[in-house]
Coordinates of C-alpha atoms in Angstrom, one line a residue:
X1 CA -14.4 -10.3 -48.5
X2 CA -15.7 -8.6 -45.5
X3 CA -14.1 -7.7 -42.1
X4 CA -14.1 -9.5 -38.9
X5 CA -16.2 -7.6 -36.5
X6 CA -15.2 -8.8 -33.1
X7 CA -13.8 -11.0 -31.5
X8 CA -12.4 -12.5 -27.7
X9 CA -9.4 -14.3 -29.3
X10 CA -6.0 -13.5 -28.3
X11 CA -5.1 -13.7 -32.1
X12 CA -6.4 -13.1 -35.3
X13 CA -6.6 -14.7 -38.4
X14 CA -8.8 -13.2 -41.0
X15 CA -11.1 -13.9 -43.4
X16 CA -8.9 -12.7 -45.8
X17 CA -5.9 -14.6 -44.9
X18 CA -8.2 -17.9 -45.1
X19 CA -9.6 -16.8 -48.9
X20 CA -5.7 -16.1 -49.9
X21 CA -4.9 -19.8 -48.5
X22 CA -7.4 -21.9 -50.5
X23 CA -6.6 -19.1 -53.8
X24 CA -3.3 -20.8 -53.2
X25 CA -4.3 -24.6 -52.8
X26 CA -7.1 -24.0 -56.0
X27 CA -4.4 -22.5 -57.8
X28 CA -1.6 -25.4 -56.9
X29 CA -4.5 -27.8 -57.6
X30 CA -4.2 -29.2 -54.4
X31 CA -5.2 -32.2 -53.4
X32 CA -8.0 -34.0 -51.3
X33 CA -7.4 -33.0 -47.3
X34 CA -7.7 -35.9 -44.7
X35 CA -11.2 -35.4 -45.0
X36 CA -11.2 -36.8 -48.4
X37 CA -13.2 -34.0 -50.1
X38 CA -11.8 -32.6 -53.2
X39 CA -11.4 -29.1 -54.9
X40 CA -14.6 -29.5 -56.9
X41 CA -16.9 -30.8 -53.5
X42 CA -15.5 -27.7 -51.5
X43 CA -15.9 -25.3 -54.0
X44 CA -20.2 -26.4 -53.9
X45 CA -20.2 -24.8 -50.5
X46 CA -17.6 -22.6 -50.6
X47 CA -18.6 -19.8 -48.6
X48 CA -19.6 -22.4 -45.8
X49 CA -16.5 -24.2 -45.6
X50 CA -14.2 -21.4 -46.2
X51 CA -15.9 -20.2 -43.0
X52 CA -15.7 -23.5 -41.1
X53 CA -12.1 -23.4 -41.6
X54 CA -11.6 -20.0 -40.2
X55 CA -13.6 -20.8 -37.5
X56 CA -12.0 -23.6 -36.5
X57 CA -8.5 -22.5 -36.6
X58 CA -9.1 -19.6 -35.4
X59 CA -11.6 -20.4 -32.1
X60 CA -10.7 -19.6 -28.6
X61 CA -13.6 -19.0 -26.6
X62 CA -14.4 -15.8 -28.6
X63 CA -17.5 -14.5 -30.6
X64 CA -17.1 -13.9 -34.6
X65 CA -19.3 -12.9 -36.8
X66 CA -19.3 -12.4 -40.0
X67 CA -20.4 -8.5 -41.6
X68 CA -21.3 -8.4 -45.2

């Protein structure tokens, strides 16, 4: 996974802390989220949502970008 290049927030959560969270749900076969979609219709777009996700919990104002 590639690093977080910068950011305004006044904490972090990486990329790679997001990608060892859904290893964990895939692994525990986890179930739909409130959203309804399931392990096989996130994994289409993975990169995308995987990215949504660490977006969203992690927004504050600051820029992100992603370096690969």
């Amino acid at each position: 996974m590639s690093e977080l290049k910068s950011t305004g927030k006044p904490f972090e959560i990486s990329k790679r802390e997001v990608w060892e969270a859904w290893e964990k749900v895939k692994e525990n076969k986890g179930g739909p989220g409130v959203d309804g979609v399931s392990i096989e219709d996130f994994e289409k777009d993975l990169r995308n949502n995987l990215y949504k996700i660490w977006s969203a919990s992690s927004r504050t104002g600051g820029a992100a970008m992603w370096c690969d």
